[in-house]
Amino acid sequence: MSKKVFTFLIPCFNCDQFIFRNSLKLIKKINQTKIHYNLIFLNDGSTDDTLIELKKIKSKKNIKIISFKNNSGKSTILKFALKKCQEGIVILYDCDLPYFSYLTKLIGLLKKGEKFVTIDRRALDSKFDKSKLNFYQISRYLISKGVNIIISNLITKNFQGDTQSGLKGFYIDKKFKKEEFISTKFFLDAEIISYFTNRNVKVYSIPINYKISKQSSIKILNLSNFVYLYELIKIIIFGLIKFRN
């Protein structure tokens, strides 16, 4: 019987202040689970010393760095990497390691045979810490909830949970690798969940206790948000046509 190999895809952009420390932390945690894995860091055209920091950890055969010359967007670099992945289990994980304490549980569920496992801030048992929220946190929460409602009602099938969490894992095969996704920036996660749910694959949700950071690279009042809005509309239109046929 062949051994299950986990491929971790870690998109990175201008994170030289913490990426080396986080990579060591992640490797230590993964080793504790005793799985066979490949760790692939995707440097999305960083303009700081992210690539230099990443090269410090490239000492093992199962660790790889793919560096893109220009910033193409999280979805774009993940789509490229997914095409290169071998068939099997893939885990998408943001480089700031959100929900780190839940990683072992997610890996365990995938080892047991679950086909799609995701952190789900919208799960019924998830608890959001609403104490001492500032304007930014309230805005992020309301916008995130609104986007989630739109996606769950118009794109995904039989899944009303959180599509945008930074930690999820699933099985890919030849059919998945041939699929052409639309997102280039931010909504590949939603498209992937839509792909699986429209093929009647159950999404296993992990409820969590969570907070919203008081600051983030994602700004509420920023013209770049119109790019995300345009992409969301495009995904909804094409998603309704493609996956609901």
PDB file of C-alpha atoms in Angstrom:
ATOM      1  CA  MET A   1       0.000   0.000   0.000  1.00  0.00           C
ATOM      2  CA  SER A   2       1.498   3.374  -1.044  1.00  0.00           C
ATOM      3  CA  LYS A   3       2.166   5.968   1.596  1.00  0.00           C
ATOM      4  CA  LYS A   4       0.090   9.144   1.635  1.00  0.00           C
ATOM      5  CA  VAL A   5       2.234  12.145   0.762  1.00  0.00           C
ATOM      6  CA  PHE A   6       1.094  15.603   1.851  1.00  0.00           C
ATOM      7  CA  THR A   7       2.084  18.589  -0.297  1.00  0.00           C
ATOM      8  CA  PHE A   8       1.972  21.928   1.529  1.00  0.00           C
ATOM      9  CA  LEU A   9       1.679  25.039  -0.651  1.00  0.00           C
ATOM     10  CA  ILE A  10       2.703  28.215   1.203  1.00  0.00           C
ATOM     11  CA  PRO A  11       2.162  31.480  -0.729  1.00  0.00           C
ATOM     12  CA  CYS A  12       4.499  34.262   0.442  1.00  0.00           C
ATOM     13  CA  PHE A  13       4.683  37.983  -0.270  1.00  0.00           C
ATOM     14  CA  ASN A  14       6.890  40.534   1.510  1.00  0.00           C
ATOM     15  CA  CYS A  15       7.108  38.537   4.726  1.00  0.00           C
ATOM     16  CA  ASP A  16      10.845  38.666   5.450  1.00  0.00           C
ATOM     17  CA  GLN A  17      10.202  39.685   9.065  1.00  0.00           C
ATOM     18  CA  PHE A  18       8.719  36.320  10.019  1.00  0.00           C
ATOM     19  CA  ILE A  19       8.925  33.754   7.217  1.00  0.00           C
ATOM     20  CA  PHE A  20      12.131  32.052   8.409  1.00  0.00           C
ATOM     21  CA  ARG A  21      10.844  31.755  11.978  1.00  0.00           C
ATOM     22  CA  ASN A  22       7.445  30.527  10.783  1.00  0.00           C
ATOM     23  CA  SER A  23       8.951  27.980   8.418  1.00  0.00           C
ATOM     24  CA  LEU A  24      10.933  26.364  11.234  1.00  0.00           C
ATOM     25  CA  LYS A  25       7.833  26.377  13.423  1.00  0.00           C
ATOM     26  CA  LEU A  26       5.785  24.731  10.662  1.00  0.00           C
ATOM     27  CA  ILE A  27       8.410  22.078   9.887  1.00  0.00           C
ATOM     28  CA  LYS A  28       8.642  21.144  13.559  1.00  0.00           C
ATOM     29  CA  LYS A  29       4.849  20.781  13.824  1.00  0.00           C
ATOM     30  CA  ILE A  30       4.577  18.700  10.644  1.00  0.00           C
ATOM     31  CA  ASN A  31       7.390  16.388  11.761  1.00  0.00           C
ATOM     32  CA  GLN A  32       5.457  15.687  14.966  1.00  0.00           C
ATOM     33  CA  THR A  33       2.584  14.254  12.896  1.00  0.00           C
ATOM     34  CA  LYS A  34       4.946  11.676  11.327  1.00  0.00           C
ATOM     35  CA  ILE A  35       3.578  12.143   7.816  1.00  0.00           C
ATOM     36  CA  HIS A  36       5.446  12.040   4.526  1.00  0.00           C
ATOM     37  CA  TYR A  37       5.382  15.523   3.057  1.00  0.00           C
ATOM     38  CA  ASN A  38       6.702  18.071   0.609  1.00  0.00           C
ATOM     39  CA  LEU A  39       6.824  21.721   1.572  1.00  0.00           C
ATOM     40  CA  ILE A  40       6.654  24.223  -1.292  1.00  0.00           C
ATOM     41  CA  PHE A  41       7.066  27.949  -0.640  1.00  0.00           C
ATOM     42  CA  LEU A  42       5.682  30.214  -3.384  1.00  0.00           C
ATOM     43  CA  ASN A  43       7.381  33.601  -3.413  1.00  0.00           C
ATOM     44  CA  ASP A  44       4.979  35.928  -5.225  1.00  0.00           C
ATOM     45  CA  GLY A  45       7.429  38.544  -6.498  1.00  0.00           C
ATOM     46  CA  SER A  46       8.368  39.874  -3.052  1.00  0.00           C
ATOM     47  CA  THR A  47      10.284  43.159  -3.087  1.00  0.00           C
ATOM     48  CA  ASP A  48      11.849  42.698   0.348  1.00  0.00           C
ATOM     49  CA  ASP A  49      14.215  39.933   1.576  1.00  0.00           C
ATOM     50  CA  THR A  50      11.615  37.163   1.623  1.00  0.00           C
ATOM     51  CA  LEU A  51      13.506  35.079  -0.945  1.00  0.00           C
ATOM     52  CA  ILE A  52      16.769  35.436   0.987  1.00  0.00           C
ATOM     53  CA  GLU A  53      15.051  34.255   4.156  1.00  0.00           C
ATOM     54  CA  LEU A  54      13.433  31.323   2.354  1.00  0.00           C
ATOM     55  CA  LYS A  55      16.766  30.162   0.954  1.00  0.00           C
ATOM     56  CA  LYS A  56      18.022  29.716   4.511  1.00  0.00           C
ATOM     57  CA  ILE A  57      15.727  26.728   4.986  1.00  0.00           C
ATOM     58  CA  LYS A  58      16.242  25.009   1.627  1.00  0.00           C
ATOM     59  CA  SER A  59      18.464  22.261   2.986  1.00  0.00           C
ATOM     60  CA  LYS A  60      16.241  19.193   2.661  1.00  0.00           C
ATOM     61  CA  LYS A  61      14.995  17.348  -0.424  1.00  0.00           C
ATOM     62  CA  ASN A  62      11.351  17.731   0.588  1.00  0.00           C
ATOM     63  CA  ILE A  63      11.541  21.528   0.783  1.00  0.00           C
ATOM     64  CA  LYS A  64      11.222  23.545  -2.427  1.00  0.00           C
ATOM     65  CA  ILE A  65      11.025  27.232  -3.315  1.00  0.00           C
ATOM     66  CA  ILE A  66       9.249  28.524  -6.410  1.00  0.00           C
ATOM     67  CA  SER A  67       9.998  32.211  -6.905  1.00  0.00           C
ATOM     68  CA  PHE A  68       8.018  34.394  -9.300  1.00  0.00           C
ATOM     69  CA  LYS A  69       9.691  37.495 -10.726  1.00  0.00           C
ATOM     70  CA  ASN A  70       6.561  39.642 -10.531  1.00  0.00           C
ATOM     71  CA  ASN A  71       3.684  39.823  -8.071  1.00  0.00           C
ATOM     72  CA  SER A  72       0.939  37.874  -9.836  1.00  0.00           C
ATOM     73  CA  GLY A  73      -1.590  37.331  -7.055  1.00  0.00           C
ATOM     74  CA  LYS A  74      -2.147  34.554  -4.547  1.00  0.00           C
ATOM     75  CA  SER A  75      -4.611  32.658  -6.737  1.00  0.00           C
ATOM     76  CA  THR A  76      -2.312  32.779  -9.769  1.00  0.00           C
ATOM     77  CA  ILE A  77       0.716  31.273  -8.034  1.00  0.00           C
ATOM     78  CA  LEU A  78      -1.396  28.621  -6.318  1.00  0.00           C
ATOM     79  CA  LYS A  79      -2.953  27.589  -9.645  1.00  0.00           C
ATOM     80  CA  PHE A  80       0.534  27.227 -11.111  1.00  0.00           C
ATOM     81  CA  ALA A  81       1.704  25.107  -8.183  1.00  0.00           C
ATOM     82  CA  LEU A  82      -1.411  22.915  -8.160  1.00  0.00           C
ATOM     83  CA  LYS A  83      -0.755  21.985 -11.791  1.00  0.00           C
ATOM     84  CA  LYS A  84       2.743  20.841 -10.763  1.00  0.00           C
ATOM     85  CA  CYS A  85       1.643  18.846  -7.704  1.00  0.00           C
ATOM     86  CA  GLN A  86       1.499  15.078  -7.751  1.00  0.00           C
ATOM     87  CA  GLU A  87      -1.886  13.469  -7.232  1.00  0.00           C
ATOM     88  CA  GLY A  88      -2.721  13.139  -3.556  1.00  0.00           C
ATOM     89  CA  ILE A  89      -3.251  15.388  -0.555  1.00  0.00           C
ATOM     90  CA  VAL A  90      -2.611  19.133  -0.855  1.00  0.00           C
ATOM     91  CA  ILE A  91      -2.755  21.613   2.004  1.00  0.00           C
ATOM     92  CA  LEU A  92      -3.028  25.343   1.266  1.00  0.00           C
ATOM     93  CA  TYR A  93      -1.629  27.354   4.157  1.00  0.00           C
ATOM     94  CA  ASP A  94      -1.024  31.097   4.487  1.00  0.00           C
ATOM     95  CA  CYS A  95       2.534  32.028   5.450  1.00  0.00           C
ATOM     96  CA  ASP A  96       1.502  33.767   8.681  1.00  0.00           C
ATOM     97  CA  LEU A  97       0.304  30.325   9.879  1.00  0.00           C
ATOM     98  CA  PRO A  98      -3.267  31.149  10.918  1.00  0.00           C
ATOM     99  CA  TYR A  99      -5.131  28.593  13.082  1.00  0.00           C
ATOM    100  CA  PHE A 100      -1.817  26.875  13.828  1.00  0.00           C
ATOM    101  CA  SER A 101      -3.191  24.964  16.814  1.00  0.00           C
ATOM    102  CA  TYR A 102      -5.726  23.259  14.502  1.00  0.00           C
ATOM    103  CA  LEU A 103      -3.180  22.003  11.957  1.00  0.00           C
ATOM    104  CA  THR A 104      -2.655  18.619  13.625  1.00  0.00           C
ATOM    105  CA  LYS A 105      -6.414  17.971  13.639  1.00  0.00           C
ATOM    106  CA  LEU A 106      -6.719  18.886   9.967  1.00  0.00           C
ATOM    107  CA  ILE A 107      -3.866  16.542   9.026  1.00  0.00           C
ATOM    108  CA  GLY A 108      -5.382  13.757  11.126  1.00  0.00           C
ATOM    109  CA  LEU A 109      -8.746  14.004   9.376  1.00  0.00           C
ATOM    110  CA  LEU A 110      -7.097  13.860   5.960  1.00  0.00           C
ATOM    111  CA  LYS A 111      -5.066  10.829   7.055  1.00  0.00           C
ATOM    112  CA  LYS A 112      -8.308   9.094   8.047  1.00  0.00           C
ATOM    113  CA  GLY A 113      -9.725   9.573   4.562  1.00  0.00           C
ATOM    114  CA  GLU A 114     -11.696  12.838   4.563  1.00  0.00           C
ATOM    115  CA  LYS A 115     -11.529  14.273   1.042  1.00  0.00           C
ATOM    116  CA  PHE A 116     -11.786  17.961   1.937  1.00  0.00           C
ATOM    117  CA  VAL A 117     -11.096  19.547   5.333  1.00  0.00           C
ATOM    118  CA  THR A 118     -11.149  23.259   6.071  1.00  0.00           C
ATOM    119  CA  ILE A 119     -11.024  25.680   8.953  1.00  0.00           C
ATOM    120  CA  ASP A 120     -14.510  27.179   9.145  1.00  0.00           C
ATOM    121  CA  ARG A 121     -15.068  30.438  10.990  1.00  0.00           C
ATOM    122  CA  ARG A 122     -18.756  30.248  10.001  1.00  0.00           C
ATOM    123  CA  ALA A 123     -19.346  26.825  11.535  1.00  0.00           C
ATOM    124  CA  LEU A 124     -22.123  26.727  14.154  1.00  0.00           C
ATOM    125  CA  ASP A 125     -19.650  25.828  16.910  1.00  0.00           C
ATOM    126  CA  SER A 126     -17.093  28.489  15.970  1.00  0.00           C
ATOM    127  CA  LYS A 127     -16.735  31.352  18.441  1.00  0.00           C
ATOM    128  CA  PHE A 128     -15.781  34.886  17.441  1.00  0.00           C
ATOM    129  CA  ASP A 129     -14.177  37.049  20.146  1.00  0.00           C
ATOM    130  CA  LYS A 130     -16.190  40.293  19.942  1.00  0.00           C
ATOM    131  CA  SER A 131     -14.518  42.024  22.873  1.00  0.00           C
ATOM    132  CA  LYS A 132     -12.950  45.464  22.375  1.00  0.00           C
ATOM    133  CA  LEU A 133     -13.358  45.590  18.603  1.00  0.00           C
ATOM    134  CA  ASN A 134     -12.090  48.642  16.726  1.00  0.00           C
ATOM    135  CA  PHE A 135     -13.589  50.063  13.516  1.00  0.00           C
ATOM    136  CA  TYR A 136     -11.224  48.082  11.290  1.00  0.00           C
ATOM    137  CA  GLN A 137     -12.086  44.769  12.951  1.00  0.00           C
ATOM    138  CA  ILE A 138     -15.832  45.418  12.756  1.00  0.00           C
ATOM    139  CA  SER A 139     -15.537  46.394   9.084  1.00  0.00           C
ATOM    140  CA  ARG A 140     -13.467  43.298   8.240  1.00  0.00           C
ATOM    141  CA  TYR A 141     -15.967  41.059  10.024  1.00  0.00           C
ATOM    142  CA  LEU A 142     -19.013  42.532   8.255  1.00  0.00           C
ATOM    143  CA  ILE A 143     -17.380  42.536   4.807  1.00  0.00           C
ATOM    144  CA  SER A 144     -16.103  38.981   5.252  1.00  0.00           C
ATOM    145  CA  LYS A 145     -19.539  37.794   6.363  1.00  0.00           C
ATOM    146  CA  GLY A 146     -21.215  39.535   3.449  1.00  0.00           C
ATOM    147  CA  VAL A 147     -18.825  38.029   0.892  1.00  0.00           C
ATOM    148  CA  ASN A 148     -19.298  34.614   2.473  1.00  0.00           C
ATOM    149  CA  ILE A 149     -23.095  34.864   2.184  1.00  0.00           C
ATOM    150  CA  ILE A 150     -22.812  35.820  -1.495  1.00  0.00           C
ATOM    151  CA  ILE A 151     -20.403  32.980  -2.295  1.00  0.00           C
ATOM    152  CA  SER A 152     -22.290  30.323  -0.348  1.00  0.00           C
ATOM    153  CA  ASN A 153     -25.603  31.204  -1.977  1.00  0.00           C
ATOM    154  CA  LEU A 154     -24.398  31.703  -5.547  1.00  0.00           C
ATOM    155  CA  ILE A 155     -21.323  29.528  -6.047  1.00  0.00           C
ATOM    156  CA  THR A 156     -20.907  26.644  -3.619  1.00  0.00           C
ATOM    157  CA  LYS A 157     -23.367  23.787  -3.325  1.00  0.00           C
ATOM    158  CA  ASN A 158     -24.416  22.325   0.038  1.00  0.00           C
ATOM    159  CA  PHE A 159     -21.733  24.359   1.826  1.00  0.00           C
ATOM    160  CA  GLN A 160     -22.692  27.460   3.757  1.00  0.00           C
ATOM    161  CA  GLY A 161     -19.391  27.812   5.605  1.00  0.00           C
ATOM    162  CA  ASP A 162     -16.247  29.889   5.329  1.00  0.00           C
ATOM    163  CA  THR A 163     -14.498  29.630   1.963  1.00  0.00           C
ATOM    164  CA  GLN A 164     -11.707  32.146   2.623  1.00  0.00           C
ATOM    165  CA  SER A 165      -9.880  30.708   5.633  1.00  0.00           C
ATOM    166  CA  GLY A 166      -6.115  30.400   5.220  1.00  0.00           C
ATOM    167  CA  LEU A 167      -5.902  26.680   6.023  1.00  0.00           C
ATOM    168  CA  LYS A 168      -7.540  23.853   4.086  1.00  0.00           C
ATOM    169  CA  GLY A 169      -6.597  20.459   2.676  1.00  0.00           C
ATOM    170  CA  PHE A 170      -8.000  18.188  -0.019  1.00  0.00           C
ATOM    171  CA  TYR A 171      -7.265  15.336  -2.436  1.00  0.00           C
ATOM    172  CA  ILE A 172      -6.449  16.170  -6.047  1.00  0.00           C
ATOM    173  CA  ASP A 173      -6.485  13.855  -9.051  1.00  0.00           C
ATOM    174  CA  LYS A 174      -5.955  14.121 -12.811  1.00  0.00           C
ATOM    175  CA  LYS A 175      -9.402  15.642 -13.389  1.00  0.00           C
ATOM    176  CA  PHE A 176      -8.786  18.363 -10.809  1.00  0.00           C
ATOM    177  CA  LYS A 177      -5.400  19.242 -12.336  1.00  0.00           C
ATOM    178  CA  LYS A 178      -7.058  19.739 -15.710  1.00  0.00           C
ATOM    179  CA  GLU A 179      -9.643  22.139 -14.298  1.00  0.00           C
ATOM    180  CA  GLU A 180      -9.270  25.798 -15.309  1.00  0.00           C
ATOM    181  CA  PHE A 181     -10.075  28.227 -12.489  1.00  0.00           C
ATOM    182  CA  ILE A 182     -10.841  31.910 -13.031  1.00  0.00           C
ATOM    183  CA  SER A 183      -9.475  33.681  -9.958  1.00  0.00           C
ATOM    184  CA  THR A 184      -6.101  35.419 -10.162  1.00  0.00           C
ATOM    185  CA  LYS A 185      -6.052  37.277  -6.860  1.00  0.00           C
ATOM    186  CA  PHE A 186      -8.138  36.180  -3.914  1.00  0.00           C
ATOM    187  CA  PHE A 187     -11.011  33.781  -4.601  1.00  0.00           C
ATOM    188  CA  LEU A 188      -9.395  30.540  -5.737  1.00  0.00           C
ATOM    189  CA  ASP A 189     -10.429  28.951  -2.416  1.00  0.00           C
ATOM    190  CA  ALA A 190     -14.104  29.552  -3.205  1.00  0.00           C
ATOM    191  CA  GLU A 191     -13.707  28.115  -6.705  1.00  0.00           C
ATOM    192  CA  ILE A 192     -11.985  25.010  -5.363  1.00  0.00           C
ATOM    193  CA  ILE A 193     -14.718  24.397  -2.801  1.00  0.00           C
ATOM    194  CA  SER A 194     -17.295  24.917  -5.537  1.00  0.00           C
ATOM    195  CA  TYR A 195     -15.467  22.364  -7.693  1.00  0.00           C
ATOM    196  CA  PHE A 196     -15.684  19.723  -4.971  1.00  0.00           C
ATOM    197  CA  THR A 197     -19.171  20.433  -3.647  1.00  0.00           C
ATOM    198  CA  ASN A 198     -20.629  20.368  -7.138  1.00  0.00           C
ATOM    199  CA  ARG A 199     -19.176  16.880  -7.415  1.00  0.00           C
ATOM    200  CA  ASN A 200     -20.888  15.890  -4.161  1.00  0.00           C
ATOM    201  CA  VAL A 201     -17.698  15.766  -2.112  1.00  0.00           C
ATOM    202  CA  LYS A 202     -18.411  16.509   1.544  1.00  0.00           C
ATOM    203  CA  VAL A 203     -16.499  19.424   3.040  1.00  0.00           C
ATOM    204  CA  TYR A 204     -15.484  18.635   6.618  1.00  0.00           C
ATOM    205  CA  SER A 205     -15.556  21.847   8.671  1.00  0.00           C
ATOM    206  CA  ILE A 206     -13.364  22.415  11.723  1.00  0.00           C
ATOM    207  CA  PRO A 207     -14.993  24.963  14.060  1.00  0.00           C
ATOM    208  CA  ILE A 208     -12.593  27.352  15.799  1.00  0.00           C
ATOM    209  CA  ASN A 209     -12.286  30.117  18.349  1.00  0.00           C
ATOM    210  CA  TYR A 210     -10.909  33.175  16.564  1.00  0.00           C
ATOM    211  CA  LYS A 211     -10.194  36.884  16.625  1.00  0.00           C
ATOM    212  CA  ILE A 212      -9.670  39.426  13.853  1.00  0.00           C
ATOM    213  CA  SER A 213      -6.282  41.100  13.837  1.00  0.00           C
ATOM    214  CA  LYS A 214      -6.315  44.810  14.626  1.00  0.00           C
ATOM    215  CA  GLN A 215      -4.184  45.432  11.554  1.00  0.00           C
ATOM    216  CA  SER A 216      -3.567  43.676   8.274  1.00  0.00           C
ATOM    217  CA  SER A 217      -2.111  44.117   4.786  1.00  0.00           C
ATOM    218  CA  ILE A 218      -5.742  44.083   3.622  1.00  0.00           C
ATOM    219  CA  LYS A 219      -7.027  47.673   3.807  1.00  0.00           C
ATOM    220  CA  ILE A 220     -10.713  48.546   3.882  1.00  0.00           C
ATOM    221  CA  LEU A 221     -10.444  51.868   2.027  1.00  0.00           C
ATOM    222  CA  ASN A 222      -8.204  50.952  -0.893  1.00  0.00           C
ATOM    223  CA  LEU A 223      -8.754  51.218  -4.637  1.00  0.00           C
ATOM    224  CA  SER A 224      -7.328  47.718  -5.107  1.00  0.00           C
ATOM    225  CA  ASN A 225     -10.498  46.383  -3.471  1.00  0.00           C
ATOM    226  CA  PHE A 226     -12.338  47.179  -6.703  1.00  0.00           C
ATOM    227  CA  VAL A 227     -10.121  44.560  -8.377  1.00  0.00           C
ATOM    228  CA  TYR A 228     -11.294  42.009  -5.811  1.00  0.00           C
ATOM    229  CA  LEU A 229     -14.912  43.070  -6.276  1.00  0.00           C
ATOM    230  CA  TYR A 230     -14.608  42.711 -10.067  1.00  0.00           C
ATOM    231  CA  GLU A 231     -13.061  39.267  -9.652  1.00  0.00           C
ATOM    232  CA  LEU A 232     -15.827  38.189  -7.267  1.00  0.00           C
ATOM    233  CA  ILE A 233     -18.499  39.252  -9.755  1.00  0.00           C
ATOM    234  CA  LYS A 234     -16.691  37.434 -12.570  1.00  0.00           C
ATOM    235  CA  ILE A 235     -16.412  34.239 -10.525  1.00  0.00           C
ATOM    236  CA  ILE A 236     -20.096  34.383  -9.609  1.00  0.00           C
ATOM    237  CA  ILE A 237     -21.160  34.801 -13.250  1.00  0.00           C
ATOM    238  CA  PHE A 238     -18.848  32.124 -14.638  1.00  0.00           C
ATOM    239  CA  GLY A 239     -19.439  29.889 -11.653  1.00  0.00           C
ATOM    240  CA  LEU A 240     -23.191  29.936 -12.136  1.00  0.00           C
ATOM    241  CA  ILE A 241     -22.755  29.044 -15.779  1.00  0.00           C
ATOM    242  CA  LYS A 242     -20.018  26.454 -15.361  1.00  0.00           C
ATOM    243  CA  PHE A 243     -20.740  24.546 -12.181  1.00  0.00           C
ATOM    244  CA  ARG A 244     -24.514  24.676 -12.171  1.00  0.00           C
ATOM    245  CA  ASN A 245     -24.873  23.200 -15.669  1.00  0.00           C
TER     246      ASN A 245
END
